[in-house]
Coordinates of C-alpha atoms in Angstrom, one line a residue:
M891 CA 107.4 39.1 124.9
P892 CA 109.9 41.4 123.2
L893 CA 108.5 44.6 121.8
Y894 CA 109.9 44.0 118.3
L895 CA 107.9 40.7 118.2
L896 CA 104.7 42.4 119.2
L897 CA 105.3 45.1 116.5
Q898 CA 105.8 42.4 114.0
L899 CA 102.7 40.5 115.0
S900 CA 100.7 43.7 115.0
F901 CA 101.9 44.8 111.6
R902 CA 101.0 41.4 110.1
N903 CA 97.6 41.4 111.6
L904 CA 96.9 44.8 110.1
L905 CA 97.9 43.5 106.6
R906 CA 95.6 40.5 107.0
H907 CA 92.6 42.8 107.0
R908 CA 93.5 45.4 104.4
R909 CA 90.0 46.6 103.5
R910 CA 88.8 47.1 107.0
N911 CA 91.9 48.9 108.1
A912 CA 92.0 51.0 104.9
L913 CA 88.5 52.2 105.7
L914 CA 89.5 53.0 109.2
L915 CA 92.6 54.8 107.9
A916 CA 90.5 56.9 105.6
A917 CA 88.2 57.9 108.4
I918 CA 91.2 59.0 110.5
C919 CA 92.6 60.9 107.6
V920 CA 89.3 62.8 107.0
A921 CA 89.0 63.6 110.8
V922 CA 92.5 64.7 111.3
G923 CA 92.7 66.6 108.0
G924 CA 89.4 68.3 108.8
V925 CA 90.5 69.3 112.3
T926 CA 93.7 70.7 110.9
V927 CA 92.0 72.8 108.3
M928 CA 89.3 74.0 110.7
N929 CA 91.9 74.9 113.3
S930 CA 93.8 77.0 110.8
L931 CA 90.6 78.9 109.9
I932 CA 89.8 79.5 113.5
R933 CA 93.3 80.8 114.1
G934 CA 92.9 83.0 111.0
F935 CA 89.6 84.3 112.4
Q936 CA 91.3 84.8 115.8
Q937 CA 94.3 86.7 114.6
D938 CA 92.1 88.7 112.2
M939 CA 90.0 90.0 115.1
R940 CA 93.1 90.8 117.1
D941 CA 94.7 92.7 114.2
A942 CA 91.5 94.6 113.4
A943 CA 91.2 95.7 117.0
V944 CA 94.8 96.8 117.1
D945 CA 94.6 98.6 113.8
N946 CA 91.5 100.5 114.9
L947 CA 93.5 103.4 116.2
T948 CA 94.1 101.3 119.4
G949 CA 97.5 99.7 119.1
H950 CA 98.6 97.1 121.5
I951 CA 98.9 99.7 124.3
K952 CA 97.2 103.1 124.6
L953 CA 98.0 106.0 126.9
L954 CA 95.0 108.0 128.0
A955 CA 94.3 110.7 130.6
P956 CA 92.3 109.4 133.6
G957 CA 88.6 109.7 132.9
Y958 CA 88.9 110.1 129.1
L959 CA 87.0 106.8 128.4
D960 CA 84.1 108.0 130.5
D961 CA 84.0 111.6 129.1
P962 CA 86.0 111.9 125.9
N963 CA 86.7 115.6 125.4
I964 CA 89.6 117.9 125.0
D965 CA 89.8 118.6 128.7
K966 CA 91.0 115.1 129.2
R967 CA 94.4 115.6 127.6
F968 CA 98.0 115.4 128.7
A969 CA 101.4 116.8 127.6
L970 CA 104.2 115.0 125.9
G971 CA 107.7 116.2 126.0
P972 CA 109.4 117.3 122.7
D973 CA 111.7 114.3 122.8
W974 CA 109.3 111.8 124.4
Q975 CA 109.8 108.2 123.4
P976 CA 108.1 105.0 124.8
P977 CA 110.4 103.3 127.3
I978 CA 110.5 100.1 125.2
P979 CA 113.5 98.6 123.4
A980 CA 113.7 99.5 119.7
D981 CA 113.7 95.9 118.6
Q982 CA 110.3 95.4 120.4
L983 CA 108.7 98.6 119.2
Q984 CA 107.0 98.8 115.8
G985 CA 105.9 102.4 116.3
W986 CA 103.8 104.9 118.2
A987 CA 101.5 107.7 117.3
P988 CA 100.2 110.8 119.3
R989 CA 96.6 111.9 118.5
V990 CA 94.0 114.4 119.5
R991 CA 90.5 112.9 119.3
V992 CA 87.3 114.8 120.0
P993 CA 83.6 114.4 119.1
A994 CA 82.4 116.7 116.4
V995 CA 79.6 117.5 114.1
I996 CA 80.4 117.6 110.4
M997 CA 78.1 119.4 107.9
S998 CA 77.9 119.5 104.1
E999 CA 75.5 121.5 102.1
R1000 CA 73.0 118.7 102.3
E1001 CA 73.7 116.4 105.3
T1002 CA 74.9 116.5 108.9
R1003 CA 76.7 113.7 110.7
G1004 CA 78.3 113.1 114.1
V1005 CA 81.9 111.9 113.8
Q1006 CA 85.2 111.5 115.8
L1007 CA 87.5 114.3 114.6
V1008 CA 91.0 113.0 114.9
G1009 CA 94.2 115.0 114.6
V1010 CA 97.1 112.8 113.5
D1011 CA 100.7 113.0 112.3
P1012 CA 100.4 111.0 109.1
T1013 CA 104.0 110.1 109.2
R1014 CA 103.4 108.0 112.3
E1015 CA 100.1 106.3 111.3
N1016 CA 101.8 103.3 109.7
I1017 CA 100.8 101.5 113.0
S1018 CA 97.0 101.9 112.3
F1019 CA 94.7 101.1 109.4
L1020 CA 95.5 104.5 107.9
G1021 CA 98.9 103.1 106.9
D1022 CA 97.2 100.5 104.6
V1023 CA 94.1 102.2 103.2
S1024 CA 93.8 103.3 99.6
I1025 CA 93.1 107.0 99.1
S1026 CA 91.2 108.8 96.3
G1027 CA 92.6 112.3 96.0
E1028 CA 95.4 113.2 98.4
G1029 CA 96.4 112.1 101.9
L1030 CA 97.3 114.5 104.6
A1031 CA 100.6 116.2 104.0
G1032 CA 101.7 116.5 107.6
A1033 CA 100.8 117.4 111.2
A1034 CA 100.0 121.0 110.2
D1035 CA 97.7 120.1 107.3
N1036 CA 94.3 121.8 107.7
R1037 CA 92.4 119.7 105.2
L1038 CA 90.2 116.6 105.9
L1039 CA 90.6 113.0 105.1
L1040 CA 87.2 111.3 105.1
G1041 CA 86.0 107.7 104.7
R1042 CA 84.3 106.9 101.4
A1043 CA 81.1 105.8 103.1
L1044 CA 80.9 109.0 105.2
A1045 CA 81.4 111.1 102.0
E1046 CA 78.5 109.3 100.4
Q1047 CA 76.3 110.1 103.4
L1048 CA 77.3 113.7 103.3
E1049 CA 77.0 113.8 99.4
T1050 CA 80.4 115.3 99.1
G1051 CA 83.7 114.5 97.5
V1052 CA 87.4 115.5 97.0
G1053 CA 87.9 119.2 96.8
Y1054 CA 84.5 120.1 98.4
R1055 CA 84.3 122.2 101.6
L1056 CA 82.7 121.1 104.8
V1057 CA 82.1 122.7 108.2
I1058 CA 83.0 121.1 111.5
I1059 CA 81.7 122.1 114.9
T1060 CA 83.4 120.9 118.1
Q1061 CA 84.3 122.1 121.6
G1062 CA 87.5 124.0 122.4
A1063 CA 89.5 123.9 125.6
D1064 CA 87.6 126.9 127.0
G1065 CA 84.3 125.1 126.7
L1066 CA 83.1 127.2 123.8
N1067 CA 82.2 125.8 120.4
R1068 CA 84.7 126.0 117.6
E1069 CA 83.5 126.1 114.0
S1070 CA 85.8 125.9 111.0
G1071 CA 85.7 125.1 107.3
F1072 CA 87.7 122.3 105.9
R1073 CA 88.5 121.3 102.3
V1074 CA 88.3 117.5 101.6
A1075 CA 91.8 116.4 100.6
G1076 CA 91.0 112.7 100.0
L1077 CA 88.7 109.8 100.6
F1078 CA 90.0 106.6 102.2
D1079 CA 88.6 103.1 101.5
A1080 CA 88.9 101.0 104.7
D1081 CA 88.2 97.3 105.1
G1082 CA 84.6 97.9 106.4
T1083 CA 82.2 100.8 106.3
G1084 CA 82.2 101.2 110.1
L1085 CA 85.7 102.8 110.1
E1086 CA 84.8 104.9 107.1
K1087 CA 81.7 106.4 108.8
A1088 CA 83.3 106.9 112.3
F1089 CA 86.3 109.1 111.7
A1090 CA 87.4 112.3 110.0
F1091 CA 91.1 113.0 110.1
T1092 CA 93.1 116.3 110.0
G1093 CA 96.6 117.4 111.0
I1094 CA 97.2 117.2 114.8
G1095 CA 99.0 120.5 114.9
F1096 CA 96.2 122.3 113.2
L1097 CA 93.6 120.7 115.4
Q1098 CA 95.5 121.7 118.6
S1099 CA 95.6 125.3 117.3
L1100 CA 91.9 125.2 116.5
L1101 CA 91.0 124.0 119.9
D1102 CA 93.6 126.1 121.6
A1103 CA 94.7 123.0 123.4
P1104 CA 98.3 121.9 123.4
G1105 CA 98.9 118.3 124.3
V1106 CA 97.3 115.0 123.2
T1107 CA 94.3 112.9 124.2
E1108 CA 95.9 109.6 123.4
V1109 CA 99.1 107.8 122.4
S1110 CA 98.9 104.4 120.6
I1111 CA 101.8 102.1 120.8
R1112 CA 102.3 99.0 118.6
L1113 CA 104.7 96.2 119.4
E1114 CA 106.5 93.7 117.2
R1115 CA 105.3 90.6 119.1
D1116 CA 102.4 89.8 121.4
P1117 CA 104.6 88.2 124.2
E1118 CA 106.2 91.6 124.8
L1119 CA 102.9 93.2 125.8
A1120 CA 103.0 92.6 129.5
P1121 CA 106.6 93.8 130.1
A1122 CA 105.9 96.9 127.9
V1123 CA 102.8 97.8 130.0
A1124 CA 104.8 97.4 133.2
R1125 CA 107.5 99.8 131.9
L1126 CA 105.0 102.4 130.8
S1127 CA 103.0 102.2 134.1
A1128 CA 106.2 102.7 136.1
V1129 CA 107.3 105.8 134.0
E1130 CA 104.0 107.5 133.1
A1131 CA 102.6 108.2 136.6
G1132 CA 99.0 109.7 136.5
I1133 CA 98.3 108.3 133.0
D1134 CA 96.1 105.3 132.2
V1135 CA 98.1 102.6 130.5
L1136 CA 95.6 100.3 128.8
R1137 CA 96.1 97.0 126.8
W1138 CA 94.1 96.5 123.7
E1139 CA 92.0 93.9 125.5
E1140 CA 90.7 96.5 127.9
L1141 CA 89.9 98.9 125.1
E1142 CA 88.3 96.3 122.8
P1143 CA 86.6 93.9 125.3
Q1144 CA 84.3 92.3 122.7
A1145 CA 87.2 91.4 120.4
A1146 CA 89.3 90.2 123.4
A1147 CA 86.4 87.9 124.5
M1148 CA 86.1 86.5 120.9
F1149 CA 89.9 86.1 120.8
A1150 CA 89.8 84.0 124.0
F1151 CA 86.8 82.0 122.8
A1152 CA 88.7 81.0 119.7
D1153 CA 91.2 79.0 121.7
M1154 CA 88.4 77.1 123.4
A1155 CA 86.6 76.6 120.1
I1156 CA 89.7 74.8 118.8
Y1157 CA 89.5 72.2 121.6
I1158 CA 85.7 71.9 121.3
W1159 CA 85.9 71.2 117.6
F1160 CA 88.7 68.7 118.1
V1161 CA 86.9 66.8 120.9
I1162 CA 83.7 66.6 118.7
M1163 CA 85.6 65.2 115.7
M1164 CA 87.7 62.8 117.8
S1165 CA 84.8 61.6 119.8
A1166 CA 83.0 60.6 116.7
L1167 CA 86.1 58.9 115.4
V1168 CA 86.7 57.1 118.7
F1169 CA 83.3 55.4 118.4
G1170 CA 84.1 54.1 115.0
L1171 CA 87.6 53.1 116.1
V1172 CA 86.3 51.2 119.2
N1173 CA 83.6 49.4 117.0
T1174 CA 86.2 48.4 114.4
L1175 CA 88.7 47.1 117.0
V1176 CA 86.0 45.2 118.9
T1177 CA 85.0 43.5 115.7
A1178 CA 88.6 42.7 114.9
V1179 CA 89.1 41.2 118.3
M1180 CA 86.0 39.1 118.2
E1181 CA 87.0 37.7 114.8
R1182 CA 90.3 36.7 116.3
V1183 CA 89.0 35.0 119.5
R1184 CA 90.4 31.6 118.5
E1185 CA 93.7 33.1 117.5
L1186 CA 94.1 35.0 120.8
G1187 CA 93.0 32.0 122.8
M1188 CA 95.7 29.9 121.1
V1189 CA 98.5 32.3 121.7
R1190 CA 97.4 32.6 125.3
A1191 CA 97.3 28.8 125.6
L1192 CA 100.9 28.8 124.3
G1193 CA 101.9 31.1 127.1
M1194 CA 101.3 34.6 125.9
R1195 CA 100.5 36.8 128.9
A1196 CA 97.3 38.9 129.1
S1197 CA 99.5 42.0 129.3
A1198 CA 101.1 41.1 126.0
V1199 CA 97.7 40.6 124.4
I1200 CA 96.6 44.0 125.6
T1201 CA 99.8 45.6 124.4
Q1202 CA 99.4 44.0 121.0
V1203 CA 95.9 45.3 120.5
V1204 CA 97.0 48.8 121.6
V1205 CA 100.0 48.7 119.3
E1206 CA 97.8 47.7 116.4
S1207 CA 95.5 50.7 117.1
L1208 CA 98.4 53.1 117.5
L1209 CA 99.9 51.9 114.2
V1210 CA 96.7 52.6 112.3
M1211 CA 96.2 55.9 114.2
A1212 CA 99.8 57.0 113.5
A1213 CA 99.5 56.3 109.8
G1214 CA 96.2 58.1 109.7
V1215 CA 97.5 61.1 111.6
A1216 CA 100.5 61.4 109.3
L1217 CA 98.4 61.3 106.2
G1218 CA 95.7 63.5 107.6
L1219 CA 98.1 66.2 108.7
S1220 CA 99.7 66.1 105.2
I1221 CA 96.3 66.5 103.6
G1222 CA 95.3 69.2 106.0
V1223 CA 98.5 71.2 105.4
G1224 CA 98.1 70.8 101.6
V1225 CA 94.6 72.2 101.8
I1226 CA 95.8 75.1 103.9
V1227 CA 98.6 75.8 101.3
L1228 CA 95.9 75.9 98.6
L1229 CA 93.9 78.4 100.7
G1230 CA 97.0 80.5 101.3
D1231 CA 95.6 83.5 99.4
G1232 CA 92.6 83.6 101.8
I1233 CA 88.9 83.1 101.5
D1234 CA 86.8 86.0 100.2
L1235 CA 84.0 86.8 102.6
S1236 CA 83.0 90.0 101.0
R1237 CA 79.6 88.5 100.1
W1238 CA 78.8 88.5 103.9
A1239 CA 80.7 91.8 104.5
Q1240 CA 78.1 93.2 106.9
G1241 CA 78.0 90.2 109.2
V1242 CA 81.8 89.8 109.0
E1243 CA 82.3 93.4 110.0
L1244 CA 80.1 93.0 113.0
A1245 CA 82.2 90.1 114.1
G1246 CA 85.3 92.3 114.0
M1247 CA 86.8 90.5 111.0
R1248 CA 88.1 91.6 107.6
S1249 CA 86.5 90.4 104.4
L1250 CA 89.4 88.2 103.5
L1251 CA 90.0 85.2 105.9
V1252 CA 93.5 83.9 105.6
P1253 CA 94.1 80.5 107.4
V1254 CA 97.0 80.5 109.9
L1255 CA 98.9 77.3 110.6
L1256 CA 100.7 77.1 113.9
P1257 CA 103.2 74.3 114.7
G1258 CA 101.7 74.0 118.2
D1259 CA 98.3 73.2 116.7
L1260 CA 99.9 70.4 114.6
L1261 CA 101.5 68.9 117.6
L1262 CA 98.3 69.2 119.5
V1263 CA 96.3 67.3 116.8
A1264 CA 99.0 64.6 116.5
G1265 CA 99.4 64.1 120.3
M1266 CA 95.8 64.1 121.2
S1267 CA 94.8 61.9 118.3
L1268 CA 97.3 59.3 119.4
G1269 CA 96.1 59.7 122.9
F1270 CA 92.5 59.2 121.9
G1271 CA 93.6 56.1 119.8
A1272 CA 95.3 54.5 122.8
V1273 CA 92.3 55.1 125.1
A1274 CA 89.9 53.8 122.4
S1275 CA 91.9 50.6 122.1
L1276 CA 91.8 49.8 125.8
Y1277 CA 88.2 48.4 125.8
P1278 CA 88.8 46.0 122.8
A1279 CA 92.0 44.9 124.6
W1280 CA 90.1 44.3 127.8
R1281 CA 87.5 42.3 125.8
A1282 CA 90.4 40.2 124.3
V1283 CA 91.8 39.1 127.7
K1284 CA 88.4 38.7 129.3
I1285 CA 87.7 35.5 127.4
G1286 CA 89.7 32.5 128.8
P1287 CA 92.0 30.5 126.5
L1288 CA 89.9 27.3 126.7
E1289 CA 86.7 29.1 126.0
A1290 CA 88.3 30.9 123.1
L1291 CA 89.6 27.7 121.6
R1292 CA 86.1 26.1 121.7
R1293 CA 84.6 28.9 119.5

């Protein structure tokens, strides 16, 4: 039987049972639209975790002296040439930043806390969270600035503020303690109190002078696009002999594990929703087939082959599924557009921060996810229609005509 005739018969059969097919269409729309929205939220959660890990003074790639992760002190440092540049094409490189990071004790008149004292060049820190934070007071003026930039939460713990003096004790290159007074230049407000409590920033040049330690303890490199990560690591490893070249996944394993799990979560969520939909689809199609037993028996008695009957039932299922997928994707995309400004999670800020996320969840819509939902939905629909089609041809023509 010609395909166009099968399509015509299938379309007419669908119109004969408008109410039943409308309910089935609505169920498909809800399932596909829900999967589309949920996928975009999971993608937003995934990319938010990745960006938070990269922003956390990590970058996509970090250069460290061997052994620094096991024993982070000023002895684990390395030198950079005055004209050093990452061996990465300019169109792939967003920026890089040298730093000196050492453990320290910070003391105010009332409180004492342990922190990471980080010497930075503020002109290069647009690749980290420091480039986006709001600052009360003043930021660091340059690499030679001898003032401090503190997180607001740390300042509250120390009961200090802008313009106050603090004392910091750390260890110099000779193994002896270094003690110095710092004036607070400003307070930064990061997205999460963890960052605010962990770091105190000063100029990298001043910190090198204080510790009597030329060189740096780390270099963070941020790329324009994720696919360029592996080639960049290979170039750096070939050039920087004797230096550990680490990807962000190695430095932030928990965030990397959650990032990988998000991909699997998308498939799990899709299978759950589509499995529930398939049960309803099979039940509806079986009911439709059993209502048309006499009709199917008649067309088979007139010479319609069993393969044509199976094709007709499958085509009917795919027509309903295709219409539902198209409407469901449109509804899902519309909801994502409405949520384009993000979902405020600040009410659950503490739990969100533990998950490595920011307090504003912005859904991310990827064309590949839309193709995945459309393709797998049609595949599920075709598979779900095979059993009703088999039931349709299992009944012989004479038996069907007697019913």
